[in-house]
mmCIF file of C-alpha atoms and ligand atoms in Angstrom:
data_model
loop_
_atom_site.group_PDB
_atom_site.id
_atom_site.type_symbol
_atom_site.label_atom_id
_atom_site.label_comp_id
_atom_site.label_asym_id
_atom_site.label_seq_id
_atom_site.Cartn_x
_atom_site.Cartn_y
_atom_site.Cartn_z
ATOM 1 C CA UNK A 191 115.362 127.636 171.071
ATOM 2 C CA UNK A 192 117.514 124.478 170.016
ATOM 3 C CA UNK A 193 115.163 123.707 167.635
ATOM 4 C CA UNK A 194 115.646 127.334 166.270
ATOM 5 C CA UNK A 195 119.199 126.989 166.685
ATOM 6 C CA UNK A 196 119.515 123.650 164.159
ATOM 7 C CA UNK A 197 117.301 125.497 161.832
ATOM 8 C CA UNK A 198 119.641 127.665 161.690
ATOM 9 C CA UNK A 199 122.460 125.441 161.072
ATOM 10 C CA UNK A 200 120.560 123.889 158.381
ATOM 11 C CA UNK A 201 120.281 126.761 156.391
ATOM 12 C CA UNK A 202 124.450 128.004 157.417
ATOM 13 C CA UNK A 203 125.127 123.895 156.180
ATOM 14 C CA UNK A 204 123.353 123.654 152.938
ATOM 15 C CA UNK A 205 123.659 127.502 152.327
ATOM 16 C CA UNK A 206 120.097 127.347 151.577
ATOM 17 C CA UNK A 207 118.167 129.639 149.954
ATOM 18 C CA UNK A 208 115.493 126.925 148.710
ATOM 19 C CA UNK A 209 113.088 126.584 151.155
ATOM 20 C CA UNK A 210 113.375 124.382 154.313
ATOM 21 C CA UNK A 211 110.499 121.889 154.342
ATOM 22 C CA UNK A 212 109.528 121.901 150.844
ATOM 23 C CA UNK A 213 108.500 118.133 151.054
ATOM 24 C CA UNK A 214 106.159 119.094 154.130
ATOM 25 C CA UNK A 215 102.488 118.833 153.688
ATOM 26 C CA UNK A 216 101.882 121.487 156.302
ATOM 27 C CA UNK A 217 103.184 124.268 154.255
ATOM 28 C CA UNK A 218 100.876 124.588 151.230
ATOM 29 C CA UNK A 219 98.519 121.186 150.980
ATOM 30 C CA UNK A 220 96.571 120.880 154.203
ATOM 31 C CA UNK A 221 94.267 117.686 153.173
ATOM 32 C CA UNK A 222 93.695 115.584 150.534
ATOM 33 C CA UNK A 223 90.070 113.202 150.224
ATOM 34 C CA UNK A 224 88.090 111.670 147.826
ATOM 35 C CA UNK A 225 84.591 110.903 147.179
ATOM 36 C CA UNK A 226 83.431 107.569 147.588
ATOM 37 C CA UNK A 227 85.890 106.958 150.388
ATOM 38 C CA UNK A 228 85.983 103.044 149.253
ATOM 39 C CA UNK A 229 87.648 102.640 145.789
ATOM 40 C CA UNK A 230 87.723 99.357 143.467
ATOM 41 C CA UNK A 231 88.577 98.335 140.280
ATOM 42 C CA UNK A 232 86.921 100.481 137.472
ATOM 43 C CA UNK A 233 85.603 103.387 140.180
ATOM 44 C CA UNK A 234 85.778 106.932 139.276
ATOM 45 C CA UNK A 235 86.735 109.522 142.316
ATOM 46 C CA UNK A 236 86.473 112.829 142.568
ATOM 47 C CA UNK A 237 89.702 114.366 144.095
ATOM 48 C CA UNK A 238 89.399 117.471 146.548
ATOM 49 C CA UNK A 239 92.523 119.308 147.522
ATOM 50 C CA UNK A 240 92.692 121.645 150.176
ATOM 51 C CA UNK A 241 95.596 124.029 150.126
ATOM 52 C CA UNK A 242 96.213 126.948 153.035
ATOM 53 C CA UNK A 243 97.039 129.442 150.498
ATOM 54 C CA UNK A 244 96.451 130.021 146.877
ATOM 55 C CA UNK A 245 98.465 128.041 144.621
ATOM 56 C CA UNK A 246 99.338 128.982 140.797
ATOM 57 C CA UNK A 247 98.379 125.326 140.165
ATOM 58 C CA UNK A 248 97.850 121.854 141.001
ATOM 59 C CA UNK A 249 99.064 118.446 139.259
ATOM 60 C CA UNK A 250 98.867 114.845 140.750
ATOM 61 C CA UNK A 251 100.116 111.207 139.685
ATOM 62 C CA UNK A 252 97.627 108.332 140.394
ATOM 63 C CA UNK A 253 98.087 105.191 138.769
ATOM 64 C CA UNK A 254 100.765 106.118 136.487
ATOM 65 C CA UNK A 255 98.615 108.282 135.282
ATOM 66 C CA UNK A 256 98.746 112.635 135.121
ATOM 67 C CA UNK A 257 96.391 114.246 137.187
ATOM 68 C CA UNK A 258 94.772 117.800 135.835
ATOM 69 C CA UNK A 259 93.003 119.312 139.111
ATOM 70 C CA UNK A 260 90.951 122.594 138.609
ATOM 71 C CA UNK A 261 90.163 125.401 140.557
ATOM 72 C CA UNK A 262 86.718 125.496 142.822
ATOM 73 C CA UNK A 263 84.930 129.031 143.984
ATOM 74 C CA UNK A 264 87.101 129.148 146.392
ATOM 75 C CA UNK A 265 90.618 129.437 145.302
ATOM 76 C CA UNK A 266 92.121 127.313 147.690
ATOM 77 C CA UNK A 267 89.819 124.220 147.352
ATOM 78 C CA UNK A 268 90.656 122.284 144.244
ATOM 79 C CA UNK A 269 89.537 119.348 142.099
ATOM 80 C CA UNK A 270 90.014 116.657 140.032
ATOM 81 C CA UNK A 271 88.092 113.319 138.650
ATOM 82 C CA UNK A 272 89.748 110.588 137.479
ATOM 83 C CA UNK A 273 89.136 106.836 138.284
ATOM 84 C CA UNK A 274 90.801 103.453 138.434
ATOM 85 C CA UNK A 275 90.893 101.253 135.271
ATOM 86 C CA UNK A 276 88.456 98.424 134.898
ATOM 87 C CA UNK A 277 92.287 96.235 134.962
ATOM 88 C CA UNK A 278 93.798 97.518 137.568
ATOM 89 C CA UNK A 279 95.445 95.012 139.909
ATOM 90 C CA UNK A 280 93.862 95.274 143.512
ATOM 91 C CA UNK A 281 96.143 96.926 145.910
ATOM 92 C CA UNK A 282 97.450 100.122 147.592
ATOM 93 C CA UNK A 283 98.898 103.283 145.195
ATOM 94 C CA UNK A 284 100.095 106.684 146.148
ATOM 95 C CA UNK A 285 98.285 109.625 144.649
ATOM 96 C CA UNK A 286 100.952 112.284 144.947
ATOM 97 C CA UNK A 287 99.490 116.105 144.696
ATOM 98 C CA UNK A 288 102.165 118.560 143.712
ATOM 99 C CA UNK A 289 101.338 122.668 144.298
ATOM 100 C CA UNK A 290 103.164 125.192 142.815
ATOM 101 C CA UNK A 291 102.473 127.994 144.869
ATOM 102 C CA UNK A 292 103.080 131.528 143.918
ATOM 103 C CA UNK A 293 106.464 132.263 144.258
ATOM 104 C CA UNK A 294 107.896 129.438 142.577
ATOM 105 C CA UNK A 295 107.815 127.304 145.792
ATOM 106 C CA UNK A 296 106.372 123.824 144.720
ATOM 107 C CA UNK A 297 104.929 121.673 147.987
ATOM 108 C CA UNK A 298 103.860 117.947 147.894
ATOM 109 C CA UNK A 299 101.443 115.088 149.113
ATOM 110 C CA UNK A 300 101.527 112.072 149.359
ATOM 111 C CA UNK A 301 98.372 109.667 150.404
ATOM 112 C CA UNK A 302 98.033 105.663 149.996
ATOM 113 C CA UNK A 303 94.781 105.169 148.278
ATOM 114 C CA UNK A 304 93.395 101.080 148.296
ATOM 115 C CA UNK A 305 91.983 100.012 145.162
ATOM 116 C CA UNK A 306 89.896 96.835 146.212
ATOM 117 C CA UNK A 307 89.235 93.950 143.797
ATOM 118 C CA UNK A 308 84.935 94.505 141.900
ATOM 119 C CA UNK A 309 83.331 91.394 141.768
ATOM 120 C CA UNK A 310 82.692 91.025 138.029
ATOM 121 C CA UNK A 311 80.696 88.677 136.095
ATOM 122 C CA UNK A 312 81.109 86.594 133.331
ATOM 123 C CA UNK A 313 79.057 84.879 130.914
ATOM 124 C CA UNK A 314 79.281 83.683 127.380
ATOM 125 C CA UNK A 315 77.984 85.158 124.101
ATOM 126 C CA UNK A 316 76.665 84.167 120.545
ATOM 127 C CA UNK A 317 77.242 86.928 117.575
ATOM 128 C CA UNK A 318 77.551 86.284 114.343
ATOM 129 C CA UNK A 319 81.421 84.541 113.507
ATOM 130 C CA UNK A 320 82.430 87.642 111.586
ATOM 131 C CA UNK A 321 82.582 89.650 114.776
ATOM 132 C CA UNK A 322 85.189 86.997 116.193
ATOM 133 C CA UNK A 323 86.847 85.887 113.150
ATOM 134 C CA UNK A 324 86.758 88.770 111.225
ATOM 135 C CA UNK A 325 87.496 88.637 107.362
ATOM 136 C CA UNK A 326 90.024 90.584 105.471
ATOM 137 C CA UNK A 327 87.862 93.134 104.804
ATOM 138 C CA UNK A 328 86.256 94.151 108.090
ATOM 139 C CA UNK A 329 89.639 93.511 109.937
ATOM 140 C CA UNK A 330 90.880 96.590 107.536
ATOM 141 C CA UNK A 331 87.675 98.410 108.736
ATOM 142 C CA UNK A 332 88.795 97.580 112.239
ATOM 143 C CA UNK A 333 92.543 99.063 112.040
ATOM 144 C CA UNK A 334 91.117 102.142 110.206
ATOM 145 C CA UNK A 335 88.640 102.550 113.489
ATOM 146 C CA UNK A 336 91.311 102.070 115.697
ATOM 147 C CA UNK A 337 93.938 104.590 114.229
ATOM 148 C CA UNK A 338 90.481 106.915 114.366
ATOM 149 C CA UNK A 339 89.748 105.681 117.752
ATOM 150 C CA UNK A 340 93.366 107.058 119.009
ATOM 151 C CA UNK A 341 92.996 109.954 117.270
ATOM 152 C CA UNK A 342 89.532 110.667 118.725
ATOM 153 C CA UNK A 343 91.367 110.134 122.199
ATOM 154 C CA UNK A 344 94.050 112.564 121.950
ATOM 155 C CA UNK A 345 91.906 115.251 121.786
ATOM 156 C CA UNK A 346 92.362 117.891 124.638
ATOM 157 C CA UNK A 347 90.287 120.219 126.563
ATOM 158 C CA UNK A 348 92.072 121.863 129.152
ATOM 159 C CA UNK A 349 89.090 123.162 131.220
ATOM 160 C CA UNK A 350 86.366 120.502 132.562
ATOM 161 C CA UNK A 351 83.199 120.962 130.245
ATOM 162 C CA UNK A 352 80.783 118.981 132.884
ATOM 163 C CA UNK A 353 78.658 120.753 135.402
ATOM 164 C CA UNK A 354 77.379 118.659 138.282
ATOM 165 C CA UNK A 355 76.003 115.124 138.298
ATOM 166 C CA UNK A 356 76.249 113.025 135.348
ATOM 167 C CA UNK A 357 72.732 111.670 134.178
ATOM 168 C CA UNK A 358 71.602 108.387 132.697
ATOM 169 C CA UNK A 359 71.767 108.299 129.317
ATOM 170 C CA UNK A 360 68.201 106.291 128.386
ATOM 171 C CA UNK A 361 65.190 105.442 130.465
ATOM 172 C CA UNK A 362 66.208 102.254 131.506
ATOM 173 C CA UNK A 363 68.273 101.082 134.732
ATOM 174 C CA UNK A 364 71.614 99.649 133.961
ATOM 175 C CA UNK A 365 72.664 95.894 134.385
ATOM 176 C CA UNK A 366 75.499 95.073 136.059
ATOM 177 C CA UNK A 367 77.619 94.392 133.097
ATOM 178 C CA UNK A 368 80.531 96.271 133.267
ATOM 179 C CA UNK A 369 83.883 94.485 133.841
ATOM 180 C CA UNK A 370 82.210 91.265 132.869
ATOM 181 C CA UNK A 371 84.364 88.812 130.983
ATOM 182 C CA UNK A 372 82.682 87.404 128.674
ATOM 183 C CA UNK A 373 83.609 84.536 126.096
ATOM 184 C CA UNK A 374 82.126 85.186 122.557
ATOM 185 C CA UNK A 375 81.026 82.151 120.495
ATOM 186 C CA UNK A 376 82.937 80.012 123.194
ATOM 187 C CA UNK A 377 86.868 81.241 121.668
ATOM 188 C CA UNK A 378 87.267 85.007 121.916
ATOM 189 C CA UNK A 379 87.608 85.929 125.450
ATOM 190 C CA UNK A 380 87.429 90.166 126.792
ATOM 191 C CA UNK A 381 86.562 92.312 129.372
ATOM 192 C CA UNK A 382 83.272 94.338 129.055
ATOM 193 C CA UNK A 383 84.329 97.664 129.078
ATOM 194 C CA UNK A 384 81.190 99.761 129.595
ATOM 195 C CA UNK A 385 77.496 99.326 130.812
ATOM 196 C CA UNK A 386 74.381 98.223 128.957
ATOM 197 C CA UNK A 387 71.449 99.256 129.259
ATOM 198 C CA UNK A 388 67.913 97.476 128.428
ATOM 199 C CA UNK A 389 66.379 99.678 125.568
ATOM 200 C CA UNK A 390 64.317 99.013 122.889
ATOM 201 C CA UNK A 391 65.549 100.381 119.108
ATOM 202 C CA UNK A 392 65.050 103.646 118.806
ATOM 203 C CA UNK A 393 65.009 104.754 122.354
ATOM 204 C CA UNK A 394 66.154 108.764 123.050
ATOM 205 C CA UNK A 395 69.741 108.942 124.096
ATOM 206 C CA UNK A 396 70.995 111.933 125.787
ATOM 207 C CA UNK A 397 74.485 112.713 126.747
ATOM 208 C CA UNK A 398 75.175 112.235 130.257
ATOM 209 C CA UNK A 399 76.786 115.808 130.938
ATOM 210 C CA UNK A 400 77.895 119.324 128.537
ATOM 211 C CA UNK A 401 80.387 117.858 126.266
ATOM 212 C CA UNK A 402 81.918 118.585 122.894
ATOM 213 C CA UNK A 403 81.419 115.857 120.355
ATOM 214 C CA UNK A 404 84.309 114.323 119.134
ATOM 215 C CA UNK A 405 83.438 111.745 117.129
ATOM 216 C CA UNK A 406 79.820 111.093 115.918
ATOM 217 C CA UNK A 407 80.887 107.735 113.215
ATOM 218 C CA UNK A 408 79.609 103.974 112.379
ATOM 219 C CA UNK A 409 82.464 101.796 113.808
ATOM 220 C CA UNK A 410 82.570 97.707 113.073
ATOM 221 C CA UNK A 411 82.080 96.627 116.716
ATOM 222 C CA UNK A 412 80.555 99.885 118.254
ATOM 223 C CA UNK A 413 77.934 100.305 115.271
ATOM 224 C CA UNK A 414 76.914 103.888 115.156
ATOM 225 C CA UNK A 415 78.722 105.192 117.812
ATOM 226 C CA UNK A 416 78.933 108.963 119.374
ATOM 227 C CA UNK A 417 81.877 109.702 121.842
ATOM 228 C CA UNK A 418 81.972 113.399 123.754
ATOM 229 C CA UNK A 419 84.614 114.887 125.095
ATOM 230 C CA UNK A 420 84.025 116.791 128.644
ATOM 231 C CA UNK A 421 87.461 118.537 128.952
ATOM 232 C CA UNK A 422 90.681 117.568 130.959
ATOM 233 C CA UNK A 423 90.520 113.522 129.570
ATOM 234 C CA UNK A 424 87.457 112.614 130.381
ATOM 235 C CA UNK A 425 85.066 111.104 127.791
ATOM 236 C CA UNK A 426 81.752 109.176 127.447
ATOM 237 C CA UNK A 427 81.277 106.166 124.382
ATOM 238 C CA UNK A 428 77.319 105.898 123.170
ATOM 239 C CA UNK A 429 77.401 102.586 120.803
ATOM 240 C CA UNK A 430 75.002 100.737 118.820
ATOM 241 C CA UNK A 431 73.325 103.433 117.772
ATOM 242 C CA UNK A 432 70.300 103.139 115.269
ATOM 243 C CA UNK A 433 70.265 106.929 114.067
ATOM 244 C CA UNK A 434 73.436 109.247 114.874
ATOM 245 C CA UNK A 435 72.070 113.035 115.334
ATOM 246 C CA UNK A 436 75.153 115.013 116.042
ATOM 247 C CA UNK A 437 78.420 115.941 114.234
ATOM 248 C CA UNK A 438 81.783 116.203 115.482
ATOM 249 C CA UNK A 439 82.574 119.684 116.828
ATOM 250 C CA UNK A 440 78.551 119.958 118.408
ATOM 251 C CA UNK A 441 78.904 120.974 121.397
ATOM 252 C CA UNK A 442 76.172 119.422 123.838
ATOM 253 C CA UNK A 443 74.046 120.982 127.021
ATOM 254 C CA UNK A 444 74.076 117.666 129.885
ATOM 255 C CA UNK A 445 70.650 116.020 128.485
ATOM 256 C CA UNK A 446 70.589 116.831 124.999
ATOM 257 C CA UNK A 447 69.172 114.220 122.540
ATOM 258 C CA UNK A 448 72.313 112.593 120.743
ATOM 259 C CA UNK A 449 70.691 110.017 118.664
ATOM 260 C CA UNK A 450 68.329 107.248 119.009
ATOM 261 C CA UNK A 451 69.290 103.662 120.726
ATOM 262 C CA UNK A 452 70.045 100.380 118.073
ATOM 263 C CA UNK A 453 71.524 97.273 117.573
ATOM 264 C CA UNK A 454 74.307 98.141 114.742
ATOM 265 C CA UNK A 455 77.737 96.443 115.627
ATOM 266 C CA UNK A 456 78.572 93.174 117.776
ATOM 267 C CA UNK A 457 75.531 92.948 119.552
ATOM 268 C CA UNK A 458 73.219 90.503 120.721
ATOM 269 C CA UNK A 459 70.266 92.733 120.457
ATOM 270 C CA UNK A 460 68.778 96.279 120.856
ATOM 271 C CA UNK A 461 70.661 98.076 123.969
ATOM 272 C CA UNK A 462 72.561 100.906 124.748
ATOM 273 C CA UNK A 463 76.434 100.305 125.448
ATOM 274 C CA UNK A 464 78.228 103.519 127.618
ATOM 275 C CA UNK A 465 81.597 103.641 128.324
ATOM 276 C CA UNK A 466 83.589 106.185 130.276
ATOM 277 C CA UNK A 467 87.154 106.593 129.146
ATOM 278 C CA UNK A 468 89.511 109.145 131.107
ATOM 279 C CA UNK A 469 93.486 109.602 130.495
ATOM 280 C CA UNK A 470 93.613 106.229 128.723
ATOM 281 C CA UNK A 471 91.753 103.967 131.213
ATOM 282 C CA UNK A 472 88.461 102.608 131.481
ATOM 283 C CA UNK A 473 85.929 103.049 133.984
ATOM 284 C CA UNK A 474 82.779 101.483 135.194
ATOM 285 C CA UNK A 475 79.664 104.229 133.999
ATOM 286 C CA UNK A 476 77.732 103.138 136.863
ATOM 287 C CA UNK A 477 80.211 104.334 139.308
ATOM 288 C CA UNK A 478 80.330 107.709 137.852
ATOM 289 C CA UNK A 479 76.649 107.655 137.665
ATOM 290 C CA UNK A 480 76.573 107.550 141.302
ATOM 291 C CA UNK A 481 78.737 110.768 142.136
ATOM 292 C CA UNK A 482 77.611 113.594 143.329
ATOM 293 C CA UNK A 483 78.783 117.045 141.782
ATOM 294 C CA UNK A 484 79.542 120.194 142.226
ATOM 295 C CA UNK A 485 77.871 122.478 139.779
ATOM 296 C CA UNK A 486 80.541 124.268 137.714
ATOM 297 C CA UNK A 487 79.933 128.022 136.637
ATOM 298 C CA UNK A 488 79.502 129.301 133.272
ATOM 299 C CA UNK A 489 82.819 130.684 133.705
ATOM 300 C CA UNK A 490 85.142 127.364 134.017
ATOM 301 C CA UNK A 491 82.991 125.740 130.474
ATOM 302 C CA UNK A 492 83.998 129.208 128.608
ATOM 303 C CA UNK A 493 87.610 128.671 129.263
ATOM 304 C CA UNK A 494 86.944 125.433 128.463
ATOM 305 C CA UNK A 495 85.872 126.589 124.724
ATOM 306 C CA UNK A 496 89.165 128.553 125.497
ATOM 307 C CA UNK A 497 90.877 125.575 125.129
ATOM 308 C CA UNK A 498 93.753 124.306 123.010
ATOM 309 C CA UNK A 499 92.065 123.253 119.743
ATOM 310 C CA UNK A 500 91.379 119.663 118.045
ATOM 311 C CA UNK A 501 94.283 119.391 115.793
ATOM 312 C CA UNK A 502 92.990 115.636 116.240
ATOM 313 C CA UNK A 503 89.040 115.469 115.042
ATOM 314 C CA UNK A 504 87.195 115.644 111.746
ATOM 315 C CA UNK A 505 86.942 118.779 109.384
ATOM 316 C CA UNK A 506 84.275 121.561 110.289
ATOM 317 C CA UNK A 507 81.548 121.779 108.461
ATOM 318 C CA UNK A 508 81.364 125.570 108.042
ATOM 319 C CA UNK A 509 78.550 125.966 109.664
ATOM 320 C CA UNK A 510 78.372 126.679 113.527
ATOM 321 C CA UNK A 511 78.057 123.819 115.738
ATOM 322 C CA UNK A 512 74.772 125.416 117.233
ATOM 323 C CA UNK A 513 73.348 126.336 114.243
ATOM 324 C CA UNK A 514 74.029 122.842 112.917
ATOM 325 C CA UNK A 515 72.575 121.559 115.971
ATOM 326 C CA UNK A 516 69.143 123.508 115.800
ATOM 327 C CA UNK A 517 69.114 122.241 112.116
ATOM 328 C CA UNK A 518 69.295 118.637 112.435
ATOM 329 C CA UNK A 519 67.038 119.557 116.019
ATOM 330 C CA UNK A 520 64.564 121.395 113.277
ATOM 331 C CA UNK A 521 64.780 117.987 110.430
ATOM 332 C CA UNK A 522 64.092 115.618 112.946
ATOM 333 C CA UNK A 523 61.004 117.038 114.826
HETATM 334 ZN ZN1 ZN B 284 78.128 96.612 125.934
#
């Protein structure tokens, strides 16, 4: 009853007519967890909200960085993957979730989430000196592939294209090279920012989940490199390629042959460099490897073709992207 009472004065004092505990996690969000529990540097993790009604929609803040959650089977269970950049600085972040529920009421979370330190590697490298000191020429190649790079990046698919697990990309287990640092011709220090794998030239490479291509190119360090987009920021980087057998625009079923593995670019030898990009920040592939899925229906990848078009990527080549495919499929049988 006095409880009832001060409620009431709450709402006579501030003349209310928003709602009284819109900060409270109680009315809207009822949990928040993600999958692998432990986080570090460069992991990816799949966000799971669980809401006690049906929200219009679902937006979150991790890491300075947007969140895009989508909607599961069940309308009040949703989703989002993201990760923590190879770079981030150990610690403890907030991941807020914000619901805006129907109605116009919006309701918040907030959850600490520890980002532990990885233990990477480091090792030094030998490549030829024009991949460290690079001349006039190739160091206009590389700002041209960089303004393409960014360009390639912008590009936005609202809906998640990816159905279940992602799969590895070649027959080959992959080192434990990502995150390394690694000191090229003993001056030019960076961090690895993918994982290689052990494969022979011309070794199948698949894409590691349904994707749309977005840029299928031969770049100075990445060689021929292929990089798919699978909706809401989330991309995977194939490199060194020896053949290239998509376009841009293909759009890709998880396993489908995207060219054959190489040693074109900065490379030591034959292998097959993957990288995982989402919202700006890189992740470790292995990591990504590792989580387990939900399958998504048909449904959520035709909205995703739905989705706000590429004012970003290369020209069409007037023919359909399928068609395309099953001719290039056809030519190199
Ligand atoms: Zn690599």
């Amino acid at each position: 009853m006095r409880r009832f009472r001060s409620i009431v004065l709450l709402i006579i004092l501030t003349g209310a007519t928003s709602p009284i505990f819109p900060q409270s996690p109680a009315h809207g969000i009822k949990n928040v967890f993600w999958q692998p529990n432990e986080l570090q540097q460069g992991s990816v993790a799949f966000i799971t909200v669980e809401l006690d009604r049906v929200p219009r929609r679902v937006r979150g803040k991790w890491i300075g960085k947007d969140l895009a959650f989508f909607k599961s089977d069940n309308p009040k269970i949703w989703h989002a993957l993201a990760g923590a950049d190879l770079e981030t600085q150990p610690g403890t972040y907030d991941l807020t979730v914000t619901a805006a529920m129907v109605g116009g009421r919006v309701v918040h979370s907030v959850k600490k989430v520890d980002i532990g330190a990885a233990n990477f590697r480091s090792g030094a490298l030998d490549v030829p000196e024009n991949f460290v000191e690079p001349d006039a020429a190739s160091k206009k190649q590389i700002e041209a592939d960089g303004v393409l790079k960014n360009r390639t990046f912008s590009h936005f698919i609202a809906a998640p294209q990816w159905s279940g697990d992602f799969v590895t990309p070649v027959k080959a287990k992959p080192t434990d090279s990502c995150g390394m640092t690694r000191v090229f011709n003993e001056e030019l220090s960076s961090t690895h920012r993918g994982t290689d794998f052990p494969v022979n030239e011309g070794a199948p490479v698949v894409v590691s989940n349904s994707g749309t291509v977005v840029l299928a190119k031969e770049l100075f360090y990445e060689g021929n490199c292929v990089i798919v987009d699978h909706g809401q920021r989330l991309f995977t980087i194939y490199m060194h390629l020896s053949k290239i057998e998509v376009k841009v625009r293909d759009k890709l079923g998880k396993g489908e042959r995207l060219g054959l593995s190489g040693q074109t670019g900065r490379v030591t030898g034959p292998h097959l460099h993957m990288g995982v990009r989402w919202n700006g920040a890189y992740l470790d592939p292995t990591k990504l490897l590792a989580l387990t899925l939900p399958n998504l229906g048909p449904e959520k990848r035709r909205a995703a073709t739905r989705a706000r078009p590429a004012s970003a990527i290369g020209r069409g080549e007037g023919v359909h992207p399928k068609t395309r495919l099953k001719l290039l499929k056809a030519a190199s049988s």
